[in-house]
Amino acid sequence: MVIGLYLRHIKAYEGINFIPIGYKLDFNFISYIGKNGIGKSSILEGFDSFFNEKIYNINKNATSPGERNKPFFVPIFLIKKSDCIFPAHCIKDIDKLNDFFWNIKSLSGSADIKGFKNIRDDLLKQGITKEEYYLLMIGEEFISNSSPKISFGTFTIAQEFLSKVLDNKNINITISISTEEIQEHKSELAKKYNKILQIIKDHYSYIYFPVELNIENFTKIETTEMQKVFGKKLKKEIESMLSGIKLDGTNGINPRLDNFIKEIQNSLRNNYEYKTGQQRNNKITKNDIVNKIIEAYFQKRILYKNNKKISELSAGEKRQALIDIISAFLIKTDRDSATIIAIDEPENSLHTSVCYEQFDRLNKVSKNCQVFITTHWYGFLPILNEGFGHFLTEKETKTKTEKETKTKKEILFDTYDLYDYKARVKNDIQKSKNEIPHDFNLKSINDLVQAIYYSLYCEKPYNWLLVEGVSEKIYFEYFFKDEVKNNLRILPLGGNTKVSEIYEHLELPLKKEDDKLRGKVFCLIDTDKIRHKEYIKDGNKHLKIRRLCNIGNDETRLYTLENSDTTQTDIEQSLNPIIFKETMEKLDKSNKYQINIQKNNGNTSFIDNLKSIDLKNYFEENEGSNKIKFAEKYVEISKEKENNEKFIPTWILEIKDFYKK
């Protein structure tokens, strides 16, 4: 998979830029979000040039001379060794690269490798190591009107890099190094790694769908792009069908055609002659036959939808058809190459109701290949549990000289793991003391409400469970695992205010009885000391909001917000006490938190049932990360229990019943 990118002087990007992609295995859905013209499409176009041998869009900053100003495009790859994409004779050189990139800590000079190091360190935290994976940063540099040449970005002329991969401890890179010496080192790199770069390129099948796309031409079977979508090479398929055809030798097509031409020319008494007029072999090749079959059989065929030509569809329908075709083929797993689908604005020309299904299809495609998108529509974010959202903003800095004031544009990336994006954004806004604009809060409520609302009307509708934080999501993905398989989405929003806000936005449109309404939304919050929006009513059969509440050491109950009881209760106080005690004993190695259960079939109130007032402190330690660790361990222990259904709290069963009715 491609997990990062360094580029210089490509379209919207001035100077050297690190572009984040995604560094978690199976987190294949990568989105770039920002205003028009900020540089989202530049990334997708650049990869199209890299993988598909197209001309790069170089900006004016590349005109300055010098080795340290050449434009480059250098992706960072994470390749599983067991995929065996490299031949044996390349392994020695590959291992040198791999060792260097896994172990590098810093570079001399001013080269900034912070982005690369962050990726590498995050991989190590996940337990991904050089023993199982190749970590390679390799690409190409170029100047106008010349073929691209191999490049390793900022590493290319770094002393540490060259001495390692070229096995030359005497290399000395200084600021005064001559152009000739640099070229000599680059030539050595090219000899060693050109073939390796091509192997990597060939391993990937990159399909790019820009906004301005002629869908009719693009969807023809014989196009390179559609063959990549099908996962088959059309020419190879046809060639295999022609294996029994004899072109040369006795009774072959070519000798018999030659004899036919000779007979004609003999009849003309050699005064006239049929010839091509070119100095070439006039024999028919298998490739000639293949091309004619494609021309005669495929080029006449165009795509129809319900007996309507693709060219006659509306712009939105064309876009929808494109995603339909992609998802139909790419959801399959049996493919020869690693596929990357890149789409500019999948929502272009579509109504919001269709957008939801469009992104949901792409989400399913991402289970089998990487999907890169650019978008202005934020409604897809709650659909996805696995992926990254990169939000692009622009920063301008001005430098004054005696002659002029120069303005430099810098493109900044704020990256969010979509697993818990709402809670993360809220936390970042608080930490920045509101310096991060609230508008950055993923266009906040509007797109989210639209996404949820329209999903309730789908033919196969979504159900929703809206909760406060990530720890609830961890518990509920276990408790509601069967419902999740049947389109339940569990969404942590980062606090009770966010949950109730979504509820209020949905309350009015879902108030009326509607036969077309198929999905349901359940909102769940904690009970705090101060009552929260007690004016909110009970809800209806499609929309409810409840809060967790303990009375003594009995089972936890689900109360409406208008209920007057304000016994403070959160998710950790609403679990099974037996599993809770085992979990704490596993995590608390120092025996600091001793638990004495009063009632085995009660709740986990820290005072009334567990008799440990200090437990609240445990969940507040380490900036709240103990809540996550505890939730993960609780689920792990629950799964190991025989007849584990009996440990599920009754209030969970009440919520399950809501979705069944």
XYZ file of C-alpha atoms in Angstrom:
661
model
C 0.000 0.000 0.000
C 0.997 3.650 -0.470
C 1.243 5.310 2.955
C 2.772 8.731 2.277
C 4.269 11.044 -0.325
C 7.002 13.643 -0.724
C 6.841 16.014 -3.681
C 8.463 19.234 -4.858
C 7.136 21.870 -7.275
C 4.107 19.849 -8.412
C 1.114 21.949 -9.458
C -0.253 23.604 -6.257
C 2.735 22.634 -4.091
C 5.707 24.977 -3.768
C 8.967 23.520 -2.524
C 9.193 20.221 -0.650
C 5.914 19.009 0.839
C 4.995 15.920 2.806
C 1.544 14.586 1.894
C -0.066 12.251 4.451
C -2.013 9.262 3.160
C -2.574 6.513 5.726
C -0.375 4.203 7.752
C -2.825 1.701 9.283
C -3.273 -1.689 7.662
C -6.772 -2.098 6.201
C -7.494 1.633 6.608
C -7.770 2.037 2.850
C -10.259 4.894 2.516
C -8.274 8.124 2.159
C -10.064 11.461 1.769
C -8.743 14.960 1.049
C -11.120 17.725 2.065
C -10.786 21.452 1.442
C -11.786 24.395 -0.692
C -11.436 24.504 -4.475
C -7.930 25.103 -5.809
C -6.147 24.304 -2.563
C -4.296 21.240 -3.892
C -6.491 18.181 -3.403
C -6.586 17.094 -7.042
C -2.865 17.805 -7.449
C -2.185 14.743 -5.303
C -4.397 12.398 -7.327
C -3.127 13.771 -10.656
C 0.466 13.348 -9.503
C -0.081 9.661 -8.781
C -1.677 9.290 -12.230
C 1.513 10.694 -13.779
C 3.682 8.460 -11.604
C 1.940 5.127 -12.154
C 0.640 5.665 -15.689
C 3.654 7.385 -17.285
C 1.900 10.709 -17.902
C 3.442 14.185 -17.961
C 3.705 15.866 -14.560
C 2.169 19.291 -14.014
C 5.243 21.201 -12.820
C 4.818 24.720 -11.416
C 6.922 27.826 -12.085
C 9.078 27.342 -8.973
C 10.875 24.539 -10.806
C 12.464 26.976 -13.259
C 15.338 27.876 -10.932
C 18.460 25.825 -11.774
C 20.274 23.470 -9.440
C 20.210 19.889 -8.259
C 18.463 20.908 -5.048
C 15.534 22.466 -6.898
C 14.528 19.681 -9.280
C 10.870 18.662 -9.031
C 10.268 15.181 -7.689
C 7.406 12.851 -6.839
C 8.374 10.192 -4.303
C 5.738 7.937 -2.677
C 6.323 5.925 0.493
C 5.371 2.259 0.092
C 4.635 -0.448 2.640
C 4.884 -3.831 0.900
C 4.389 -7.182 2.568
C 7.410 -9.423 2.027
C 5.204 -12.478 1.642
C 3.686 -10.901 -1.501
C 7.007 -11.755 -3.208
C 6.872 -9.015 -5.839
C 10.670 -8.764 -6.141
C 12.824 -11.359 -7.959
C 15.605 -13.017 -5.982
C 18.425 -11.045 -7.640
C 16.919 -7.761 -6.349
C 16.561 -8.757 -2.709
C 20.062 -7.711 -1.626
C 19.598 -4.139 -2.866
C 16.024 -3.991 -1.581
C 17.197 -5.054 1.867
C 19.703 -2.183 1.949
C 16.922 0.297 1.261
C 14.631 -1.385 3.746
C 17.218 -1.373 6.537
C 17.999 2.278 5.937
C 14.387 3.468 5.998
C 13.418 1.412 9.036
C 16.433 2.618 11.034
C 17.072 6.233 9.961
C 16.798 8.722 12.830
C 17.943 11.969 11.228
C 19.658 13.454 8.184
C 22.494 15.924 8.065
C 21.766 19.297 6.519
C 18.361 20.924 6.449
C 16.376 18.007 5.047
C 13.051 17.649 6.846
C 12.051 14.010 7.295
C 9.594 14.544 10.140
C 6.642 13.280 8.081
C 8.488 10.099 7.156
C 9.651 9.477 10.735
C 6.134 9.935 12.108
C 4.849 7.285 9.705
C 7.677 4.891 10.528
C 7.193 5.353 14.294
C 3.434 4.799 14.015
C 4.049 1.591 12.078
C 6.354 0.324 14.813
C 3.723 1.119 17.462
C 1.317 -1.110 15.536
C 3.835 -3.958 15.616
C 4.695 -3.628 11.917
C 8.400 -4.377 11.453
C 11.086 -4.741 8.795
C 11.057 -8.510 9.253
C 7.599 -8.685 7.631
C 7.370 -5.507 5.544
C 9.411 -3.436 3.126
C 9.273 0.284 3.926
C 10.452 2.037 0.771
C 10.543 5.679 -0.241
C 11.243 5.651 -3.963
C 10.050 7.706 -6.925
C 11.301 9.979 -9.673
C 12.591 13.464 -10.421
C 12.303 15.334 -13.682
C 12.868 18.488 -15.625
C 10.854 19.770 -18.587
C 11.111 17.795 -21.831
C 13.085 14.927 -20.321
C 12.274 11.466 -19.060
C 11.866 11.088 -15.285
C 14.840 9.692 -13.379
C 14.919 7.739 -10.147
C 14.736 9.758 -6.949
C 14.576 9.165 -3.223
C 13.424 12.688 -2.469
C 15.335 14.466 0.264
C 17.433 11.331 0.779
C 18.849 11.261 -2.762
C 21.980 13.290 -2.040
C 22.153 12.664 1.715
C 25.482 11.274 2.850
C 23.933 8.751 5.262
C 21.702 7.367 2.526
C 24.297 7.131 -0.244
C 26.965 5.521 1.916
C 24.468 2.873 3.045
C 22.805 1.916 -0.242
C 25.929 2.324 -2.422
C 28.230 0.536 0.042
C 30.636 3.459 -0.028
C 31.736 4.723 3.379
C 33.944 7.390 1.788
C 31.116 9.432 0.279
C 31.268 12.960 1.626
C 28.326 15.214 0.814
C 28.995 18.882 1.511
C 27.326 22.066 0.405
C 30.133 22.541 -2.113
C 29.722 19.182 -3.832
C 29.927 19.551 -7.595
C 27.098 18.823 -10.015
C 29.305 16.187 -11.664
C 29.727 14.307 -8.379
C 26.000 14.425 -7.690
C 25.276 13.084 -11.177
C 27.773 10.291 -10.640
C 26.018 9.204 -7.441
C 22.638 9.419 -9.146
C 23.880 7.242 -11.999
C 24.950 4.596 -9.494
C 21.530 4.752 -7.841
C 19.837 4.401 -11.224
C 21.858 1.279 -12.089
C 20.866 -0.363 -8.817
C 17.267 0.732 -8.435
C 15.656 1.580 -11.798
C 14.388 -1.968 -12.241
C 13.151 -2.055 -8.658
C 11.189 1.157 -9.194
C 9.576 -0.314 -12.312
C 8.667 -3.523 -10.470
C 6.925 -1.453 -7.796
C 5.073 0.604 -10.419
C 3.969 -2.549 -12.235
C 2.718 -4.030 -8.961
C 0.095 -1.269 -8.696
C -2.888 -0.634 -10.909
C -3.815 3.046 -10.477
C -7.129 4.222 -11.922
C -7.875 7.945 -11.798
C -11.307 9.483 -12.376
C -11.077 13.285 -12.664
C -14.168 15.488 -12.331
C -14.166 16.369 -16.026
C -14.392 12.891 -17.486
C -15.989 11.667 -20.708
C -17.864 8.759 -19.162
C -18.925 7.281 -22.523
C -15.346 6.967 -23.797
C -13.963 6.003 -20.410
C -16.353 3.077 -19.923
C -15.568 1.387 -23.242
C -14.309 -2.115 -22.607
C -11.101 -1.706 -24.603
C -9.762 1.285 -22.625
C -6.787 0.703 -20.350
C -8.685 2.102 -17.380
C -11.641 -0.250 -17.762
C -9.345 -3.241 -18.167
C -7.789 -2.265 -14.841
C -11.266 -2.111 -13.314
C -12.127 -5.560 -14.712
C -8.845 -6.916 -13.409
C -8.139 -8.488 -16.806
C -5.918 -7.501 -19.713
C -8.119 -7.670 -22.793
C -5.294 -8.352 -25.263
C -4.002 -11.258 -23.203
C -7.496 -12.709 -22.982
C -7.933 -12.556 -26.765
C -4.418 -13.911 -27.406
C -5.208 -16.951 -25.282
C -8.284 -17.570 -27.460
C -6.085 -17.479 -30.578
C -3.631 -20.076 -29.310
C -4.866 -22.666 -31.846
C -4.465 -20.381 -34.865
C -1.445 -21.135 -37.065
C 0.161 -18.058 -38.615
C 3.305 -19.533 -40.227
C 4.558 -22.852 -41.560
C 2.658 -25.362 -43.663
C -0.977 -24.333 -44.101
C -0.350 -21.239 -41.948
C -2.263 -18.010 -42.617
C 0.782 -16.021 -43.816
C 2.068 -18.561 -46.419
C -1.438 -19.038 -47.817
C -1.973 -15.267 -48.087
C 1.445 -14.930 -49.749
C 0.427 -17.559 -52.318
C -2.851 -15.740 -52.911
C -1.031 -12.446 -53.615
C 1.428 -14.249 -55.944
C -1.462 -15.714 -57.957
C -2.991 -12.245 -58.386
C 0.311 -10.728 -59.475
C 0.952 -13.558 -61.928
C -2.412 -12.782 -63.494
C -1.284 -9.169 -63.836
C 1.868 -10.460 -65.609
C 4.034 -8.651 -63.064
C 3.202 -5.248 -64.549
C 1.400 -4.336 -61.330
C 2.229 -5.176 -57.742
C 0.374 -4.998 -54.420
C 2.640 -3.804 -51.608
C 2.435 -1.743 -48.400
C 4.853 0.957 -49.507
C 6.788 0.461 -46.261
C 10.061 -1.301 -45.619
C 8.614 -3.812 -43.191
C 7.644 -7.418 -42.890
C 4.200 -7.755 -44.452
C 3.243 -10.802 -42.437
C 0.169 -10.905 -40.193
C 1.026 -11.092 -36.493
C -1.096 -12.233 -33.605
C -1.124 -8.614 -32.417
C -2.679 -7.542 -35.757
C -5.498 -10.019 -35.286
C -6.052 -8.965 -31.670
C -6.290 -5.291 -32.644
C -8.791 -6.060 -35.404
C -10.945 -8.125 -33.033
C -10.980 -5.240 -30.568
C -11.893 -2.817 -33.344
C -14.630 -5.012 -34.816
C -16.111 -6.431 -31.617
C -15.523 -4.001 -28.765
C -15.231 -0.482 -30.178
C -18.807 -0.608 -31.425
C -20.125 -1.500 -27.989
C -21.141 1.309 -25.645
C -22.532 1.163 -22.139
C -26.299 1.300 -21.623
C -28.317 1.644 -18.434
C -31.903 0.401 -18.639
C -31.792 0.633 -22.471
C -30.522 4.204 -22.278
C -27.111 5.181 -23.669
C -24.646 6.325 -21.023
C -24.211 9.547 -23.014
C -27.929 10.297 -22.609
C -27.853 10.157 -18.806
C -27.710 13.275 -16.657
C -24.358 14.344 -15.192
C -25.336 12.913 -11.815
C -26.526 9.632 -13.333
C -23.241 9.279 -15.231
C -21.280 9.767 -12.013
C -23.470 7.221 -10.287
C -23.010 4.728 -13.134
C -19.249 5.093 -12.843
C -19.269 4.165 -9.142
C -21.702 1.302 -9.840
C -19.251 -0.205 -12.336
C -16.240 0.308 -10.075
C -17.936 -1.273 -7.072
C -19.305 -4.201 -9.100
C -15.807 -5.312 -10.106
C -13.536 -4.074 -7.327
C -15.450 -5.604 -4.443
C -14.018 -8.899 -5.772
C -10.703 -9.893 -4.203
C -9.098 -12.063 -6.902
C -6.932 -9.473 -8.652
C -3.450 -9.746 -10.126
C -2.217 -6.337 -8.941
C -2.634 -3.977 -6.000
C -5.363 -1.610 -7.142
C -5.735 2.043 -6.186
C -8.910 3.898 -7.163
C -8.642 7.711 -7.166
C -11.787 9.802 -7.653
C -12.198 13.557 -7.714
C -15.445 14.570 -6.026
C -17.553 11.385 -6.137
C -20.503 13.535 -5.057
C -20.261 15.806 -8.111
C -23.724 16.601 -9.600
C -25.477 14.240 -7.156
C -28.363 14.844 -4.762
C -27.495 14.339 -1.086
C -29.653 11.213 -0.883
C -27.591 9.567 -3.634
C -24.301 10.824 -2.179
C -24.759 8.621 0.840
C -25.070 5.435 -1.213
C -22.229 6.573 -3.490
C -19.783 6.856 -0.614
C -21.053 3.689 0.998
C -20.170 1.765 -2.180
C -16.688 3.261 -2.180
C -16.362 2.290 1.461
C -17.072 -1.332 0.492
C -14.569 -1.109 -2.367
C -11.943 0.072 0.147
C -12.105 -3.304 1.892
C -10.180 -4.752 -1.076
C -8.108 -1.861 -2.400
C -6.982 1.650 -1.552
C -9.453 4.411 -2.391
C -8.301 8.044 -2.672
C -10.954 10.741 -2.974
C -11.227 14.520 -2.936
C -14.491 15.977 -1.711
C -16.497 18.931 -0.432
C -19.188 16.698 1.086
C -18.691 15.798 4.732
C -21.678 13.522 5.105
C -19.637 10.398 4.340
C -17.597 10.746 7.524
C -19.994 9.001 9.932
C -20.387 6.072 7.530
C -16.754 5.063 7.775
C -15.079 3.339 10.678
C -11.752 2.702 8.960
C -9.969 5.423 7.051
C -8.339 8.831 7.220
C -9.646 12.326 6.606
C -7.038 14.925 5.622
C -8.251 18.523 5.892
C -6.298 21.001 3.771
C -5.871 24.632 4.791
C -3.707 27.367 3.340
C -1.140 29.552 5.067
C 0.663 32.484 3.447
C 3.946 33.925 4.671
C 5.484 37.135 3.348
C 9.194 37.941 3.203
C 10.454 41.413 2.366
C 13.587 42.198 0.394
C 14.951 45.523 -0.789
C 13.331 45.046 -4.177
C 10.045 43.256 -3.422
C 7.785 41.421 -1.017
C 7.536 37.711 -1.757
C 4.527 35.644 -0.762
C 4.913 31.938 -0.140
C 1.884 29.678 0.047
C 2.034 26.669 2.354
C -0.556 23.903 2.348
C -1.212 22.414 5.788
C -2.802 19.055 6.580
C -4.859 18.173 9.656
C -5.256 14.405 9.717
C -8.001 12.506 11.514
C -8.498 8.806 12.030
C -12.146 8.384 11.033
C -12.693 5.818 13.772
C -13.165 8.580 16.349
C -13.065 11.798 14.334
C -15.859 13.671 16.149
C -14.354 13.199 19.593
C -10.888 14.081 18.255
C -12.018 17.312 16.592
C -13.781 18.468 19.743
C -10.654 17.752 21.778
C -8.411 19.615 19.306
C -10.665 22.676 19.353
C -10.518 22.742 23.147
C -6.725 22.291 23.226
C -6.208 25.083 20.711
C -8.426 27.416 22.790
C -10.711 27.741 19.762
C -7.879 28.706 17.412
C -9.038 25.835 15.223
C -12.212 27.290 13.697
C -15.493 25.638 14.628
C -16.239 25.489 10.913
C -13.384 22.978 10.771
C -15.549 20.667 12.888
C -16.242 18.696 9.714
C -18.852 21.210 8.631
C -20.354 20.144 11.937
C -23.994 19.276 12.213
C -25.486 19.913 8.761
C -23.809 17.254 6.615
C -23.897 14.759 9.470
C -27.638 15.183 9.985
C -28.259 14.924 6.240
C -26.185 11.752 6.021
C -28.071 10.125 8.889
C -31.479 11.323 7.703
C -31.168 10.097 4.126
C -29.646 6.790 5.230
C -32.893 6.009 7.083
C -34.768 6.023 3.764
C -32.416 3.747 1.819
C -33.718 0.467 0.418
C -31.398 -1.254 2.862
C -31.502 1.377 5.626
C -28.948 2.176 8.271
C -29.687 2.201 11.983
C -27.694 4.505 14.222
C -26.474 4.444 17.808
C -25.103 7.870 18.737
C -22.908 7.932 21.851
C -20.582 10.296 23.687
C -17.113 8.804 23.313
C -14.820 6.165 21.861
C -14.968 3.853 24.881
C -18.739 3.471 24.369
C -18.088 2.604 20.728
C -15.711 -0.183 21.804
C -18.249 -1.727 24.193
C -21.139 -1.383 21.770
C -19.321 -2.862 18.783
C -19.122 -5.997 20.916
C -22.620 -5.868 22.435
C -24.247 -5.041 19.076
C -22.007 -7.116 16.797
C -24.980 -8.801 15.090
C -26.717 -5.471 14.555
C -23.516 -3.962 13.114
C -23.519 -6.715 10.479
C -27.041 -5.585 9.630
C -26.133 -1.928 8.986
C -26.007 -0.483 12.513
C -23.544 2.404 12.736
C -22.139 3.380 16.141
C -20.953 6.972 16.154
C -19.056 8.655 19.038
C -19.687 12.400 18.938
C -17.537 13.766 21.754
C -19.977 14.600 24.548
C -23.649 14.749 25.521
C -24.127 18.190 23.944
C -23.196 16.851 20.501
C -25.460 13.820 20.891
C -28.492 15.854 21.965
C -27.797 18.418 19.244
C -28.037 15.750 16.545
C -31.198 14.437 18.185
C -32.838 17.865 18.089
C -31.970 18.349 14.426
C -33.530 14.982 13.563
C -36.550 15.356 15.832
C -38.651 17.593 13.589
C -38.216 15.798 10.222
C -38.716 12.380 11.880
C -41.744 13.471 13.898
C -44.294 12.635 11.213
C -45.340 9.066 10.500
C -43.778 8.038 7.208
C -44.167 4.634 5.568
C -40.936 5.146 3.624
C -38.899 5.641 6.802
C -37.104 2.356 7.495
C -34.107 3.077 9.746
C -33.889 4.072 13.427
C -31.703 6.313 15.589
C -30.985 5.752 19.289
C -29.080 8.448 21.198
C -27.443 7.553 24.523
C -25.763 9.858 27.050
C -24.477 9.711 30.630
C -26.303 11.259 33.576
C -24.446 14.271 34.950
C -24.921 16.151 38.202
C -26.555 19.021 36.322
C -29.586 18.006 34.280
C -29.096 18.158 30.537
C -31.828 19.513 28.226
C -34.654 18.151 30.355
C -37.141 19.732 27.938
C -36.401 17.041 25.311
C -39.312 14.614 25.114
C -39.543 10.833 24.813
C -39.128 10.532 21.035
C -40.942 8.112 18.718
C -40.586 4.658 17.191
C -37.787 5.815 14.874
C -35.901 8.214 17.148
C -35.154 8.022 20.871
C -32.763 9.594 23.355
C -32.014 8.088 26.761
C -29.502 8.519 29.566
C -27.867 5.882 31.733
C -28.898 6.031 35.390
C -28.145 3.910 38.460
C -30.321 3.795 41.563
C -28.364 2.083 44.311
C -26.705 -1.168 43.273
C -29.548 -2.471 41.104
C -29.405 -2.789 37.348
C -28.758 0.324 35.286
C -31.845 1.935 33.774
C -32.528 4.014 30.695
C -34.276 7.271 31.580
C -35.714 10.005 29.430
C -34.050 13.405 29.733
C -37.130 14.836 31.449
C -36.804 12.350 34.346
C -35.825 14.206 37.529
C -33.275 11.667 38.826
C -29.708 13.015 38.538
C -27.647 10.168 39.980
C -24.333 10.550 38.151
C -23.817 7.531 35.900
C -21.494 6.807 32.993
C -20.762 3.763 30.864
C -18.137 2.391 33.264
C -20.776 2.338 36.040
C -23.300 0.502 33.866
C -21.478 -2.746 33.082
C -21.493 -6.277 34.450
C -19.754 -6.249 37.877
C -18.162 -9.701 37.504
C -16.507 -8.880 34.158
C -15.616 -5.432 35.486
C -13.790 -6.901 38.505
C -11.838 -9.377 36.346
C -10.878 -6.605 33.938
C -9.588 -4.355 36.695
C -7.581 -7.200 38.227
C -5.917 -7.830 34.844
C -5.019 -4.164 34.336
C -4.231 -3.067 37.895
C -0.952 -4.883 38.518
C -0.238 -2.853 41.670
C -3.549 -3.845 43.302
C -4.220 -0.164 43.898
C -7.925 -0.488 43.126
C -9.443 -3.215 45.304
C -13.026 -4.128 44.408
C -15.642 -5.755 46.601
C -18.848 -6.613 44.728
C -22.060 -6.260 46.734
C -24.470 -7.598 44.112
C -23.334 -9.826 41.227
C -26.359 -9.117 39.054
C -26.344 -5.378 39.734
C -24.581 -2.461 38.068
C -20.987 -1.270 38.447
C -21.636 1.844 40.511
C -18.282 2.723 42.055
C -19.875 3.465 45.434
C -23.085 1.457 45.742
C -22.005 -1.876 44.256
C -18.238 -1.974 43.783
C -17.451 -0.191 47.056
C -14.467 1.666 45.644
C -14.800 5.419 45.411
C -11.266 5.615 43.952
C -12.277 3.897 40.702
C -13.351 7.229 39.242
C -9.728 8.374 39.514
C -8.532 5.388 37.477
C -10.635 6.358 34.478
C -9.421 9.953 34.626
C -5.723 9.005 34.680
C -3.482 9.210 31.570
C -5.700 11.863 29.977
C -8.598 9.435 29.838
C -6.747 6.749 27.856
C -7.452 4.269 30.675
C -11.090 4.308 29.559
C -10.035 2.958 26.160
C -7.675 0.314 27.581
C -10.306 -0.826 30.045
C -12.994 -1.079 27.360
C -10.743 -3.168 25.115
C -9.815 -5.535 27.953
C -13.445 -5.789 29.129
C -14.524 -6.868 25.637
C -11.633 -9.324 25.382
C -12.605 -11.016 28.676
C -16.306 -11.027 27.760
C -15.587 -12.862 24.502
C -13.729 -15.599 26.386
C -16.648 -16.341 28.709
C -18.838 -19.371 28.099
C -22.466 -18.421 27.580
C -21.327 -14.800 27.459
C -24.838 -13.549 26.632
C -25.748 -13.762 30.334
C -23.175 -11.050 31.092
C -24.827 -8.521 28.773
C -26.562 -5.765 30.812
C -30.359 -5.626 30.546
C -30.312 -2.013 29.329
C -28.343 -3.181 26.286
C -31.130 -5.665 25.560
C -33.657 -2.806 25.753
C -31.774 -0.918 23.040
C -31.593 -4.087 20.933
C -35.390 -4.390 21.208
C -35.782 -0.830 19.917
C -34.112 -1.813 16.637
C -36.175 -5.013 16.345
C -39.631 -3.415 16.677
